[in-house]
Amino acid sequence: MLKDNLEAVEKRVLAACERAGRSRESVRLIAVSKTKPVEMLEEIMNCGVKDFGENKVQEMCSKTEEITEPLRWHLIGHLQRNKVKYIVDKAYMIHSVDSVRLAREIQKEAEKHRVVCQVLIEVNIGGEETKDGVPKEEAAALIREIAAFPNVRVKGLMTIAPPVEDPEEARGYFKEMRALFETIKAEKIPGVEMEELSMGMTGDFEVAIEEGATMIRVGTAIFGARQYGAPESADTP
Ligand SMILES: *Cc1c(COP(=O)(O)O)cnc(C)c1O
């Protein structure tokens, strides 16, 4: 049962919050539902979860059409500029902004749809060549530039830590993210609301909470392993 998975995750979130002396309310759990059918989302939704994460524009769009309850949809995957127009009025928050060009496109489409789009700046904290995200040295400058866009509201930072064997090995990256977050926050850039630090996934969310994450993105621990290639549907177990 997915409910049991969710309860187990909740317990771990709560324990990590207690270890860190933080309130449970200071951490938002985003259920990452990518590749999973809407029936599974609804099961989790019925347990009270309102935040869902998707990494593909098309998949997010079709799910927002099928599930009409008011949920907060987080776009957590790489976003191509030509797809911004499809999600700018559907996403509660875009976690993956890493260039001025992308932000400019979001500005253009958000203005057209008369919305203000909340975004996080994705940071490539491990300096990995294959990863999206801005190098940490460039994050502040990027935010200063995006701050000028009236329909794009920077709300904080996001990262995907490099894959590690032991979650403890990710701690240093999360510490660096927290430090970067605090430095940029202290700048008090007009128009920027540094409130969210999106970091931590199934393998490392407890360490991320201990290091200050305000949003964790958990897929596998809630929905089970993803099967790529084979399309999943409600009637395949
Ligand atoms: C898939 C994904 C997650 C969730 O990963 P799990 O290991 O299944 O918890 C989190 N963040 C991003 C950006 C993802 O693409």
JSON list of C-alpha atoms and ligand atoms in Angstrom, two decimals:
[
{"chain": "A", "resi": 1, "resn": "MET", "atom": "CA", "xyz": [0.00, 0.00, 0.00]},
{"chain": "A", "resi": 2, "resn": "LEU", "atom": "CA", "xyz": [1.26, 3.44, -0.91]},
{"chain": "A", "resi": 3, "resn": "LYS", "atom": "CA", "xyz": [-0.22, 4.79, 2.29]},
{"chain": "A", "resi": 4, "resn": "ASP", "atom": "CA", "xyz": [2.23, 2.65, 4.27]},
{"chain": "A", "resi": 5, "resn": "ASN", "atom": "CA", "xyz": [5.13, 3.94, 2.18]},
{"chain": "A", "resi": 6, "resn": "LEU", "atom": "CA", "xyz": [4.03, 7.49, 2.84]},
{"chain": "A", "resi": 7, "resn": "GLU", "atom": "CA", "xyz": [3.71, 6.83, 6.56]},
{"chain": "A", "resi": 8, "resn": "ALA", "atom": "CA", "xyz": [7.20, 5.36, 6.67]},
{"chain": "A", "resi": 9, "resn": "VAL", "atom": "CA", "xyz": [8.59, 8.43, 4.86]},
{"chain": "A", "resi": 10, "resn": "GLU", "atom": "CA", "xyz": [6.67, 10.73, 7.21]},
{"chain": "A", "resi": 11, "resn": "LYS", "atom": "CA", "xyz": [8.23, 9.00, 10.20]},
{"chain": "A", "resi": 12, "resn": "ARG", "atom": "CA", "xyz": [11.71, 9.47, 8.78]},
{"chain": "A", "resi": 13, "resn": "VAL", "atom": "CA", "xyz": [11.01, 13.13, 7.94]},
{"chain": "A", "resi": 14, "resn": "LEU", "atom": "CA", "xyz": [9.76, 13.74, 11.47]},
{"chain": "A", "resi": 15, "resn": "ALA", "atom": "CA", "xyz": [12.77, 12.00, 13.03]},
{"chain": "A", "resi": 16, "resn": "ALA", "atom": "CA", "xyz": [15.17, 14.07, 10.90]},
{"chain": "A", "resi": 17, "resn": "CYS", "atom": "CA", "xyz": [13.33, 17.27, 11.88]},
{"chain": "A", "resi": 18, "resn": "GLU", "atom": "CA", "xyz": [13.62, 16.31, 15.54]},
{"chain": "A", "resi": 19, "resn": "ARG", "atom": "CA", "xyz": [17.34, 15.58, 15.22]},
{"chain": "A", "resi": 20, "resn": "ALA", "atom": "CA", "xyz": [17.82, 18.97, 13.61]},
{"chain": "A", "resi": 21, "resn": "GLY", "atom": "CA", "xyz": [15.62, 20.81, 16.12]},
{"chain": "A", "resi": 22, "resn": "ARG", "atom": "CA", "xyz": [13.28, 21.87, 13.34]},
{"chain": "A", "resi": 23, "resn": "SER", "atom": "CA", "xyz": [9.50, 21.87, 13.16]},
{"chain": "A", "resi": 24, "resn": "ARG", "atom": "CA", "xyz": [7.81, 19.45, 10.80]},
{"chain": "A", "resi": 25, "resn": "GLU", "atom": "CA", "xyz": [6.12, 22.44, 9.14]},
{"chain": "A", "resi": 26, "resn": "SER", "atom": "CA", "xyz": [9.48, 23.83, 8.07]},
{"chain": "A", "resi": 27, "resn": "VAL", "atom": "CA", "xyz": [9.92, 21.00, 5.57]},
{"chain": "A", "resi": 28, "resn": "ARG", "atom": "CA", "xyz": [7.59, 20.44, 2.64]},
{"chain": "A", "resi": 29, "resn": "LEU", "atom": "CA", "xyz": [7.39, 16.92, 1.23]},
{"chain": "A", "resi": 30, "resn": "ILE", "atom": "CA", "xyz": [6.98, 16.87, -2.55]},
{"chain": "A", "resi": 31, "resn": "ALA", "atom": "CA", "xyz": [5.78, 13.50, -3.83]},
{"chain": "A", "resi": 32, "resn": "VAL", "atom": "CA", "xyz": [7.65, 12.88, -7.08]},
{"chain": "A", "resi": 33, "resn": "SER", "atom": "CA", "xyz": [5.12, 11.10, -9.26]},
{"chain": "A", "resi": 34, "resn": "LYS", "atom": "CA", "xyz": [6.97, 11.00, -12.58]},
{"chain": "A", "resi": 35, "resn": "THR", "atom": "CA", "xyz": [6.22, 7.88, -14.67]},
{"chain": "A", "resi": 36, "resn": "LYS", "atom": "CA", "xyz": [3.47, 6.90, -12.21]},
{"chain": "A", "resi": 37, "resn": "PRO", "atom": "CA", "xyz": [-0.21, 6.68, -13.20]},
{"chain": "A", "resi": 38, "resn": "VAL", "atom": "CA", "xyz": [-2.78, 9.16, -11.89]},
{"chain": "A", "resi": 39, "resn": "GLU", "atom": "CA", "xyz": [-4.43, 6.43, -9.81]},
{"chain": "A", "resi": 40, "resn": "MET", "atom": "CA", "xyz": [-1.29, 6.27, -7.70]},
{"chain": "A", "resi": 41, "resn": "LEU", "atom": "CA", "xyz": [-1.15, 10.05, -7.36]},
{"chain": "A", "resi": 42, "resn": "GLU", "atom": "CA", "xyz": [-4.76, 10.07, -6.24]},
{"chain": "A", "resi": 43, "resn": "GLU", "atom": "CA", "xyz": [-4.00, 7.50, -3.58]},
{"chain": "A", "resi": 44, "resn": "ILE", "atom": "CA", "xyz": [-1.29, 9.74, -2.15]},
{"chain": "A", "resi": 45, "resn": "MET", "atom": "CA", "xyz": [-3.43, 12.83, -2.66]},
{"chain": "A", "resi": 46, "resn": "ASN", "atom": "CA", "xyz": [-6.15, 11.20, -0.59]},
{"chain": "A", "resi": 47, "resn": "CYS", "atom": "CA", "xyz": [-3.66, 10.87, 2.26]},
{"chain": "A", "resi": 48, "resn": "GLY", "atom": "CA", "xyz": [-3.44, 14.66, 2.33]},
{"chain": "A", "resi": 49, "resn": "VAL", "atom": "CA", "xyz": [-0.41, 15.34, 0.13]},
{"chain": "A", "resi": 50, "resn": "LYS", "atom": "CA", "xyz": [-0.85, 18.46, -2.02]},
{"chain": "A", "resi": 51, "resn": "ASP", "atom": "CA", "xyz": [2.61, 18.85, -3.55]},
{"chain": "A", "resi": 52, "resn": "PHE", "atom": "CA", "xyz": [3.57, 16.72, -6.54]},
{"chain": "A", "resi": 53, "resn": "GLY", "atom": "CA", "xyz": [6.74, 16.77, -8.60]},
{"chain": "A", "resi": 54, "resn": "GLU", "atom": "CA", "xyz": [7.02, 15.95, -12.28]},
{"chain": "A", "resi": 55, "resn": "ASN", "atom": "CA", "xyz": [10.07, 16.17, -14.49]},
{"chain": "A", "resi": 56, "resn": "LYS", "atom": "CA", "xyz": [8.46, 16.24, -17.93]},
{"chain": "A", "resi": 57, "resn": "VAL", "atom": "CA", "xyz": [6.25, 19.01, -19.27]},
{"chain": "A", "resi": 58, "resn": "GLN", "atom": "CA", "xyz": [3.95, 16.80, -21.28]},
{"chain": "A", "resi": 59, "resn": "GLU", "atom": "CA", "xyz": [3.40, 14.35, -18.45]},
{"chain": "A", "resi": 60, "resn": "MET", "atom": "CA", "xyz": [2.68, 17.17, -16.03]},
{"chain": "A", "resi": 61, "resn": "CYS", "atom": "CA", "xyz": [0.18, 18.74, -18.43]},
{"chain": "A", "resi": 62, "resn": "SER", "atom": "CA", "xyz": [-1.76, 15.54, -18.97]},
{"chain": "A", "resi": 63, "resn": "LYS", "atom": "CA", "xyz": [-1.86, 14.83, -15.23]},
{"chain": "A", "resi": 64, "resn": "THR", "atom": "CA", "xyz": [-3.11, 18.33, -14.44]},
{"chain": "A", "resi": 65, "resn": "GLU", "atom": "CA", "xyz": [-5.91, 17.72, -16.92]},
{"chain": "A", "resi": 66, "resn": "GLU", "atom": "CA", "xyz": [-6.87, 14.39, -15.38]},
{"chain": "A", "resi": 67, "resn": "ILE", "atom": "CA", "xyz": [-6.66, 15.49, -11.76]},
{"chain": "A", "resi": 68, "resn": "THR", "atom": "CA", "xyz": [-8.72, 18.58, -11.25]},
{"chain": "A", "resi": 69, "resn": "GLU", "atom": "CA", "xyz": [-8.33, 18.94, -7.47]},
{"chain": "A", "resi": 70, "resn": "PRO", "atom": "CA", "xyz": [-6.24, 21.97, -6.59]},
{"chain": "A", "resi": 71, "resn": "LEU", "atom": "CA", "xyz": [-2.73, 20.61, -6.14]},
{"chain": "A", "resi": 72, "resn": "ARG", "atom": "CA", "xyz": [0.66, 22.28, -6.22]},
{"chain": "A", "resi": 73, "resn": "TRP", "atom": "CA", "xyz": [2.55, 20.98, -9.23]},
{"chain": "A", "resi": 74, "resn": "HIS", "atom": "CA", "xyz": [6.31, 21.33, -9.10]},
{"chain": "A", "resi": 75, "resn": "LEU", "atom": "CA", "xyz": [8.29, 21.07, -12.31]},
{"chain": "A", "resi": 76, "resn": "ILE", "atom": "CA", "xyz": [11.57, 19.57, -11.14]},
{"chain": "A", "resi": 77, "resn": "GLY", "atom": "CA", "xyz": [13.15, 18.41, -14.40]},
{"chain": "A", "resi": 78, "resn": "HIS", "atom": "CA", "xyz": [15.09, 20.19, -17.11]},
{"chain": "A", "resi": 79, "resn": "LEU", "atom": "CA", "xyz": [12.90, 22.68, -18.95]},
{"chain": "A", "resi": 80, "resn": "GLN", "atom": "CA", "xyz": [13.33, 23.50, -22.62]},
{"chain": "A", "resi": 81, "resn": "ARG", "atom": "CA", "xyz": [12.48, 27.04, -23.63]},
{"chain": "A", "resi": 82, "resn": "ASN", "atom": "CA", "xyz": [10.01, 25.93, -26.31]},
{"chain": "A", "resi": 83, "resn": "LYS", "atom": "CA", "xyz": [7.95, 24.12, -23.66]},
{"chain": "A", "resi": 84, "resn": "VAL", "atom": "CA", "xyz": [7.64, 26.97, -21.18]},
{"chain": "A", "resi": 85, "resn": "LYS", "atom": "CA", "xyz": [4.37, 28.12, -22.72]},
{"chain": "A", "resi": 86, "resn": "TYR", "atom": "CA", "xyz": [2.64, 24.86, -21.80]},
{"chain": "A", "resi": 87, "resn": "ILE", "atom": "CA", "xyz": [3.32, 24.97, -18.09]},
{"chain": "A", "resi": 88, "resn": "VAL", "atom": "CA", "xyz": [3.76, 28.57, -17.04]},
{"chain": "A", "resi": 89, "resn": "ASP", "atom": "CA", "xyz": [0.18, 28.77, -15.75]},
{"chain": "A", "resi": 90, "resn": "LYS", "atom": "CA", "xyz": [0.11, 25.20, -14.39]},
{"chain": "A", "resi": 91, "resn": "ALA", "atom": "CA", "xyz": [3.29, 24.92, -12.36]},
{"chain": "A", "resi": 92, "resn": "TYR", "atom": "CA", "xyz": [3.17, 26.14, -8.78]},
{"chain": "A", "resi": 93, "resn": "MET", "atom": "CA", "xyz": [6.95, 26.33, -8.92]},
{"chain": "A", "resi": 94, "resn": "ILE", "atom": "CA", "xyz": [9.67, 25.60, -11.48]},
{"chain": "A", "resi": 95, "resn": "HIS", "atom": "CA", "xyz": [12.71, 24.16, -9.69]},
{"chain": "A", "resi": 96, "resn": "SER", "atom": "CA", "xyz": [15.08, 24.01, -12.64]},
{"chain": "A", "resi": 97, "resn": "VAL", "atom": "CA", "xyz": [15.93, 27.52, -13.85]},
{"chain": "A", "resi": 98, "resn": "ASP", "atom": "CA", "xyz": [19.60, 27.73, -14.69]},
{"chain": "A", "resi": 99, "resn": "SER", "atom": "CA", "xyz": [19.98, 30.43, -17.35]},
{"chain": "A", "resi": 100, "resn": "VAL", "atom": "CA", "xyz": [18.87, 33.96, -18.14]},
{"chain": "A", "resi": 101, "resn": "ARG", "atom": "CA", "xyz": [17.58, 32.76, -21.51]},
{"chain": "A", "resi": 102, "resn": "LEU", "atom": "CA", "xyz": [15.20, 30.33, -19.84]},
{"chain": "A", "resi": 103, "resn": "ALA", "atom": "CA", "xyz": [14.12, 32.95, -17.31]},
{"chain": "A", "resi": 104, "resn": "ARG", "atom": "CA", "xyz": [13.49, 35.42, -20.12]},
{"chain": "A", "resi": 105, "resn": "GLU", "atom": "CA", "xyz": [11.21, 32.93, -21.86]},
{"chain": "A", "resi": 106, "resn": "ILE", "atom": "CA", "xyz": [9.36, 32.31, -18.58]},
{"chain": "A", "resi": 107, "resn": "GLN", "atom": "CA", "xyz": [8.98, 36.09, -18.22]},
{"chain": "A", "resi": 108, "resn": "LYS", "atom": "CA", "xyz": [7.54, 36.37, -21.72]},
{"chain": "A", "resi": 109, "resn": "GLU", "atom": "CA", "xyz": [5.02, 33.57, -21.27]},
{"chain": "A", "resi": 110, "resn": "ALA", "atom": "CA", "xyz": [4.10, 34.50, -17.70]},
{"chain": "A", "resi": 111, "resn": "GLU", "atom": "CA", "xyz": [3.33, 38.03, -18.83]},
{"chain": "A", "resi": 112, "resn": "LYS", "atom": "CA", "xyz": [1.20, 36.70, -21.66]},
{"chain": "A", "resi": 113, "resn": "HIS", "atom": "CA", "xyz": [-0.75, 34.50, -19.24]},
{"chain": "A", "resi": 114, "resn": "ARG", "atom": "CA", "xyz": [-0.86, 37.30, -16.64]},
{"chain": "A", "resi": 115, "resn": "VAL", "atom": "CA", "xyz": [0.74, 35.22, -13.91]},
{"chain": "A", "resi": 116, "resn": "VAL", "atom": "CA", "xyz": [3.80, 35.52, -11.73]},
{"chain": "A", "resi": 117, "resn": "CYS", "atom": "CA", "xyz": [5.86, 32.36, -11.94]},
{"chain": "A", "resi": 118, "resn": "GLN", "atom": "CA", "xyz": [7.73, 31.15, -8.85]},
{"chain": "A", "resi": 119, "resn": "VAL", "atom": "CA", "xyz": [11.12, 29.65, -9.65]},
{"chain": "A", "resi": 120, "resn": "LEU", "atom": "CA", "xyz": [14.12, 28.12, -7.96]},
{"chain": "A", "resi": 121, "resn": "ILE", "atom": "CA", "xyz": [17.62, 28.39, -9.33]},
{"chain": "A", "resi": 122, "resn": "GLU", "atom": "CA", "xyz": [19.14, 24.97, -9.93]},
{"chain": "A", "resi": 123, "resn": "VAL", "atom": "CA", "xyz": [22.75, 24.76, -8.77]},
{"chain": "A", "resi": 124, "resn": "ASN", "atom": "CA", "xyz": [25.17, 22.10, -9.96]},
{"chain": "A", "resi": 125, "resn": "ILE", "atom": "CA", "xyz": [26.75, 21.79, -6.54]},
{"chain": "A", "resi": 126, "resn": "GLY", "atom": "CA", "xyz": [28.96, 18.84, -7.40]},
{"chain": "A", "resi": 127, "resn": "GLY", "atom": "CA", "xyz": [30.33, 20.56, -10.49]},
{"chain": "A", "resi": 128, "resn": "GLU", "atom": "CA", "xyz": [29.38, 17.50, -12.52]},
{"chain": "A", "resi": 129, "resn": "GLU", "atom": "CA", "xyz": [29.82, 17.87, -16.26]},
{"chain": "A", "resi": 130, "resn": "THR", "atom": "CA", "xyz": [26.70, 15.93, -17.14]},
{"chain": "A", "resi": 131, "resn": "LYS", "atom": "CA", "xyz": [24.37, 17.82, -14.83]},
{"chain": "A", "resi": 132, "resn": "ASP", "atom": "CA", "xyz": [22.13, 20.78, -15.48]},
{"chain": "A", "resi": 133, "resn": "GLY", "atom": "CA", "xyz": [22.31, 23.68, -13.12]},
{"chain": "A", "resi": 134, "resn": "VAL", "atom": "CA", "xyz": [24.40, 26.79, -12.77]},
{"chain": "A", "resi": 135, "resn": "PRO", "atom": "CA", "xyz": [27.88, 26.56, -11.17]},
{"chain": "A", "resi": 136, "resn": "LYS", "atom": "CA", "xyz": [27.70, 27.77, -7.58]},
{"chain": "A", "resi": 137, "resn": "GLU", "atom": "CA", "xyz": [30.00, 30.69, -8.35]},
{"chain": "A", "resi": 138, "resn": "GLU", "atom": "CA", "xyz": [27.48, 32.02, -10.87]},
{"chain": "A", "resi": 139, "resn": "ALA", "atom": "CA", "xyz": [24.27, 31.59, -8.91]},
{"chain": "A", "resi": 140, "resn": "ALA", "atom": "CA", "xyz": [24.18, 35.02, -7.26]},
{"chain": "A", "resi": 141, "resn": "ALA", "atom": "CA", "xyz": [24.85, 36.89, -10.51]},
{"chain": "A", "resi": 142, "resn": "LEU", "atom": "CA", "xyz": [22.14, 34.90, -12.27]},
{"chain": "A", "resi": 143, "resn": "ILE", "atom": "CA", "xyz": [19.64, 35.72, -9.53]},
{"chain": "A", "resi": 144, "resn": "ARG", "atom": "CA", "xyz": [20.50, 39.44, -9.69]},
{"chain": "A", "resi": 145, "resn": "GLU", "atom": "CA", "xyz": [19.71, 39.39, -13.41]},
{"chain": "A", "resi": 146, "resn": "ILE", "atom": "CA", "xyz": [16.48, 37.42, -13.09]},
{"chain": "A", "resi": 147, "resn": "ALA", "atom": "CA", "xyz": [15.35, 39.72, -10.25]},
{"chain": "A", "resi": 148, "resn": "ALA", "atom": "CA", "xyz": [14.60, 42.35, -12.89]},
{"chain": "A", "resi": 149, "resn": "PHE", "atom": "CA", "xyz": [11.90, 40.20, -14.53]},
{"chain": "A", "resi": 150, "resn": "PRO", "atom": "CA", "xyz": [8.55, 41.28, -13.05]},
{"chain": "A", "resi": 151, "resn": "ASN", "atom": "CA", "xyz": [6.69, 38.03, -13.79]},
{"chain": "A", "resi": 152, "resn": "VAL", "atom": "CA", "xyz": [9.43, 35.70, -12.52]},
{"chain": "A", "resi": 153, "resn": "ARG", "atom": "CA", "xyz": [9.84, 35.45, -8.77]},
{"chain": "A", "resi": 154, "resn": "VAL", "atom": "CA", "xyz": [12.98, 33.77, -7.48]},
{"chain": "A", "resi": 155, "resn": "LYS", "atom": "CA", "xyz": [12.08, 31.86, -4.31]},
{"chain": "A", "resi": 156, "resn": "GLY", "atom": "CA", "xyz": [15.33, 30.04, -3.58]},
{"chain": "A", "resi": 157, "resn": "LEU", "atom": "CA", "xyz": [17.71, 27.32, -4.73]},
{"chain": "A", "resi": 158, "resn": "MET", "atom": "CA", "xyz": [17.46, 23.71, -5.82]},
{"chain": "A", "resi": 159, "resn": "THR", "atom": "CA", "xyz": [20.07, 21.01, -6.26]},
{"chain": "A", "resi": 160, "resn": "ILE", "atom": "CA", "xyz": [20.45, 17.35, -7.07]},
{"chain": "A", "resi": 161, "resn": "ALA", "atom": "CA", "xyz": [23.42, 16.10, -5.09]},
{"chain": "A", "resi": 162, "resn": "PRO", "atom": "CA", "xyz": [25.89, 13.84, -6.92]},
{"chain": "A", "resi": 163, "resn": "PRO", "atom": "CA", "xyz": [25.11, 10.14, -6.53]},
{"chain": "A", "resi": 164, "resn": "VAL", "atom": "CA", "xyz": [26.84, 8.69, -3.47]},
{"chain": "A", "resi": 165, "resn": "GLU", "atom": "CA", "xyz": [26.91, 5.29, -1.80]},
{"chain": "A", "resi": 166, "resn": "ASP", "atom": "CA", "xyz": [26.33, 6.58, 1.68]},
{"chain": "A", "resi": 167, "resn": "PRO", "atom": "CA", "xyz": [24.00, 9.57, 2.23]},
{"chain": "A", "resi": 168, "resn": "GLU", "atom": "CA", "xyz": [26.55, 10.97, 4.67]},
{"chain": "A", "resi": 169, "resn": "GLU", "atom": "CA", "xyz": [28.76, 11.68, 1.67]},
{"chain": "A", "resi": 170, "resn": "ALA", "atom": "CA", "xyz": [26.13, 14.10, 0.41]},
{"chain": "A", "resi": 171, "resn": "ARG", "atom": "CA", "xyz": [26.21, 16.16, 3.60]},
{"chain": "A", "resi": 172, "resn": "GLY", "atom": "CA", "xyz": [29.05, 18.38, 2.41]},
{"chain": "A", "resi": 173, "resn": "TYR", "atom": "CA", "xyz": [27.14, 19.31, -0.73]},
{"chain": "A", "resi": 174, "resn": "PHE", "atom": "CA", "xyz": [24.04, 20.18, 1.25]},
{"chain": "A", "resi": 175, "resn": "LYS", "atom": "CA", "xyz": [26.13, 22.28, 3.64]},
{"chain": "A", "resi": 176, "resn": "GLU", "atom": "CA", "xyz": [27.54, 24.17, 0.68]},
{"chain": "A", "resi": 177, "resn": "MET", "atom": "CA", "xyz": [24.04, 24.75, -0.68]},
{"chain": "A", "resi": 178, "resn": "ARG", "atom": "CA", "xyz": [22.87, 26.07, 2.67]},
{"chain": "A", "resi": 179, "resn": "ALA", "atom": "CA", "xyz": [25.84, 28.44, 2.87]},
{"chain": "A", "resi": 180, "resn": "LEU", "atom": "CA", "xyz": [25.21, 29.68, -0.67]},
{"chain": "A", "resi": 181, "resn": "PHE", "atom": "CA", "xyz": [21.53, 30.13, 0.16]},
{"chain": "A", "resi": 182, "resn": "GLU", "atom": "CA", "xyz": [22.31, 32.19, 3.26]},
{"chain": "A", "resi": 183, "resn": "THR", "atom": "CA", "xyz": [24.88, 34.33, 1.43]},
{"chain": "A", "resi": 184, "resn": "ILE", "atom": "CA", "xyz": [22.45, 35.20, -1.35]},
{"chain": "A", "resi": 185, "resn": "LYS", "atom": "CA", "xyz": [19.63, 35.74, 1.13]},
{"chain": "A", "resi": 186, "resn": "ALA", "atom": "CA", "xyz": [21.81, 38.18, 3.07]},
{"chain": "A", "resi": 187, "resn": "GLU", "atom": "CA", "xyz": [22.22, 40.26, -0.10]},
{"chain": "A", "resi": 188, "resn": "LYS", "atom": "CA", "xyz": [18.51, 41.11, 0.10]},
{"chain": "A", "resi": 189, "resn": "ILE", "atom": "CA", "xyz": [18.19, 41.46, -3.65]},
{"chain": "A", "resi": 190, "resn": "PRO", "atom": "CA", "xyz": [15.04, 43.49, -4.40]},
{"chain": "A", "resi": 191, "resn": "GLY", "atom": "CA", "xyz": [12.27, 41.33, -5.85]},
{"chain": "A", "resi": 192, "resn": "VAL", "atom": "CA", "xyz": [13.89, 38.10, -4.67]},
{"chain": "A", "resi": 193, "resn": "GLU", "atom": "CA", "xyz": [12.39, 36.08, -1.82]},
{"chain": "A", "resi": 194, "resn": "MET", "atom": "CA", "xyz": [14.99, 33.59, -0.67]},
{"chain": "A", "resi": 195, "resn": "GLU", "atom": "CA", "xyz": [12.78, 31.17, 1.24]},
{"chain": "A", "resi": 196, "resn": "GLU", "atom": "CA", "xyz": [13.15, 27.73, -0.26]},
{"chain": "A", "resi": 197, "resn": "LEU", "atom": "CA", "xyz": [16.00, 25.26, -0.40]},
{"chain": "A", "resi": 198, "resn": "SER", "atom": "CA", "xyz": [14.90, 22.27, -2.47]},
{"chain": "A", "resi": 199, "resn": "MET", "atom": "CA", "xyz": [17.26, 19.35, -1.85]},
{"chain": "A", "resi": 200, "resn": "GLY", "atom": "CA", "xyz": [17.09, 15.73, -0.81]},
{"chain": "A", "resi": 201, "resn": "MET", "atom": "CA", "xyz": [15.62, 12.69, -2.59]},
{"chain": "A", "resi": 202, "resn": "THR", "atom": "CA", "xyz": [14.86, 9.11, -1.54]},
{"chain": "A", "resi": 203, "resn": "GLY", "atom": "CA", "xyz": [18.52, 8.31, -0.94]},
{"chain": "A", "resi": 204, "resn": "ASP", "atom": "CA", "xyz": [19.49, 11.40, 1.01]},
{"chain": "A", "resi": 205, "resn": "PHE", "atom": "CA", "xyz": [16.49, 13.38, 2.25]},
{"chain": "A", "resi": 206, "resn": "GLU", "atom": "CA", "xyz": [17.22, 12.90, 5.93]},
{"chain": "A", "resi": 207, "resn": "VAL", "atom": "CA", "xyz": [20.68, 14.41, 5.63]},
{"chain": "A", "resi": 208, "resn": "ALA", "atom": "CA", "xyz": [19.21, 17.21, 3.50]},
{"chain": "A", "resi": 209, "resn": "ILE", "atom": "CA", "xyz": [16.68, 18.02, 6.24]},
{"chain": "A", "resi": 210, "resn": "GLU", "atom": "CA", "xyz": [19.43, 18.07, 8.84]},
{"chain": "A", "resi": 211, "resn": "GLU", "atom": "CA", "xyz": [21.29, 20.56, 6.66]},
{"chain": "A", "resi": 212, "resn": "GLY", "atom": "CA", "xyz": [18.37, 22.90, 6.13]},
{"chain": "A", "resi": 213, "resn": "ALA", "atom": "CA", "xyz": [16.24, 21.71, 3.20]},
{"chain": "A", "resi": 214, "resn": "THR", "atom": "CA", "xyz": [12.80, 23.35, 3.15]},
{"chain": "A", "resi": 215, "resn": "MET", "atom": "CA", "xyz": [11.56, 21.14, 0.32]},
{"chain": "A", "resi": 216, "resn": "ILE", "atom": "CA", "xyz": [12.44, 17.49, -0.25]},
{"chain": "A", "resi": 217, "resn": "ARG", "atom": "CA", "xyz": [11.56, 15.66, -3.45]},
{"chain": "A", "resi": 218, "resn": "VAL", "atom": "CA", "xyz": [10.79, 12.01, -2.78]},
{"chain": "A", "resi": 219, "resn": "GLY", "atom": "CA", "xyz": [9.72, 9.56, -5.47]},
{"chain": "A", "resi": 220, "resn": "THR", "atom": "CA", "xyz": [10.91, 5.98, -5.03]},
{"chain": "A", "resi": 221, "resn": "ALA", "atom": "CA", "xyz": [10.30, 5.75, -1.27]},
{"chain": "A", "resi": 222, "resn": "ILE", "atom": "CA", "xyz": [6.64, 6.70, -1.82]},
{"chain": "A", "resi": 223, "resn": "PHE", "atom": "CA", "xyz": [5.71, 5.24, -5.21]},
{"chain": "A", "resi": 224, "resn": "GLY", "atom": "CA", "xyz": [8.22, 2.42, -5.55]},
{"chain": "A", "resi": 225, "resn": "ALA", "atom": "CA", "xyz": [10.92, 1.99, -8.19]},
{"chain": "A", "resi": 226, "resn": "ARG", "atom": "CA", "xyz": [10.31, 3.50, -11.60]},
{"chain": "A", "resi": 227, "resn": "GLN", "atom": "CA", "xyz": [10.34, 1.42, -14.74]},
{"chain": "A", "resi": 228, "resn": "TYR", "atom": "CA", "xyz": [11.52, 3.31, -17.73]},
{"chain": "A", "resi": 229, "resn": "GLY", "atom": "CA", "xyz": [10.80, 2.00, -21.18]},
{"chain": "A", "resi": 230, "resn": "ALA", "atom": "CA", "xyz": [7.78, -0.07, -20.27]},
{"chain": "A", "resi": 231, "resn": "PRO", "atom": "CA", "xyz": [4.80, 2.25, -19.99]},
{"chain": "A", "resi": 232, "resn": "GLU", "atom": "CA", "xyz": [3.13, 1.98, -16.62]},
{"chain": "A", "resi": 233, "resn": "SER", "atom": "CA", "xyz": [-0.59, 1.93, -16.25]},
{"chain": "A", "resi": 234, "resn": "ALA", "atom": "CA", "xyz": [-3.08, 1.25, -13.52]},
{"chain": "A", "resi": 235, "resn": "ASP", "atom": "CA", "xyz": [-3.66, -2.33, -14.52]},
{"chain": "A", "resi": 236, "resn": "THR", "atom": "CA", "xyz": [-0.04, -3.39, -14.58]},
{"chain": "A", "resi": 237, "resn": "PRO", "atom": "CA", "xyz": [0.90, -4.27, -11.01]},
{"chain": "B", "resi": 1, "resn": "LIG", "atom": "C1", "xyz": [13.18, 11.73, -9.93]},
{"chain": "B", "resi": 1, "resn": "LIG", "atom": "C2", "xyz": [13.60, 12.93, -9.17]},
{"chain": "B", "resi": 1, "resn": "LIG", "atom": "C3", "xyz": [13.50, 12.97, -7.77]},
{"chain": "B", "resi": 1, "resn": "LIG", "atom": "C4", "xyz": [13.03, 11.81, -6.93]},
{"chain": "B", "resi": 1, "resn": "LIG", "atom": "O1", "xyz": [13.97, 10.79, -6.92]},
{"chain": "B", "resi": 1, "resn": "LIG", "atom": "P1", "xyz": [13.82, 9.52, -5.95]},
{"chain": "B", "resi": 1, "resn": "LIG", "atom": "O2", "xyz": [15.20, 9.04, -5.79]},
{"chain": "B", "resi": 1, "resn": "LIG", "atom": "O3", "xyz": [12.93, 8.54, -6.66]},
{"chain": "B", "resi": 1, "resn": "LIG", "atom": "O4", "xyz": [13.24, 9.98, -4.68]},
{"chain": "B", "resi": 1, "resn": "LIG", "atom": "C5", "xyz": [13.87, 14.14, -7.13]},
{"chain": "B", "resi": 1, "resn": "LIG", "atom": "N1", "xyz": [14.32, 15.21, -7.83]},
{"chain": "B", "resi": 1, "resn": "LIG", "atom": "C6", "xyz": [14.43, 15.21, -9.16]},
{"chain": "B", "resi": 1, "resn": "LIG", "atom": "C7", "xyz": [14.91, 16.41, -9.86]},
{"chain": "B", "resi": 1, "resn": "LIG", "atom": "C8", "xyz": [14.07, 14.07, -9.88]},
{"chain": "B", "resi": 1, "resn": "LIG", "atom": "O5", "xyz": [14.19, 14.07, -11.21]}
]
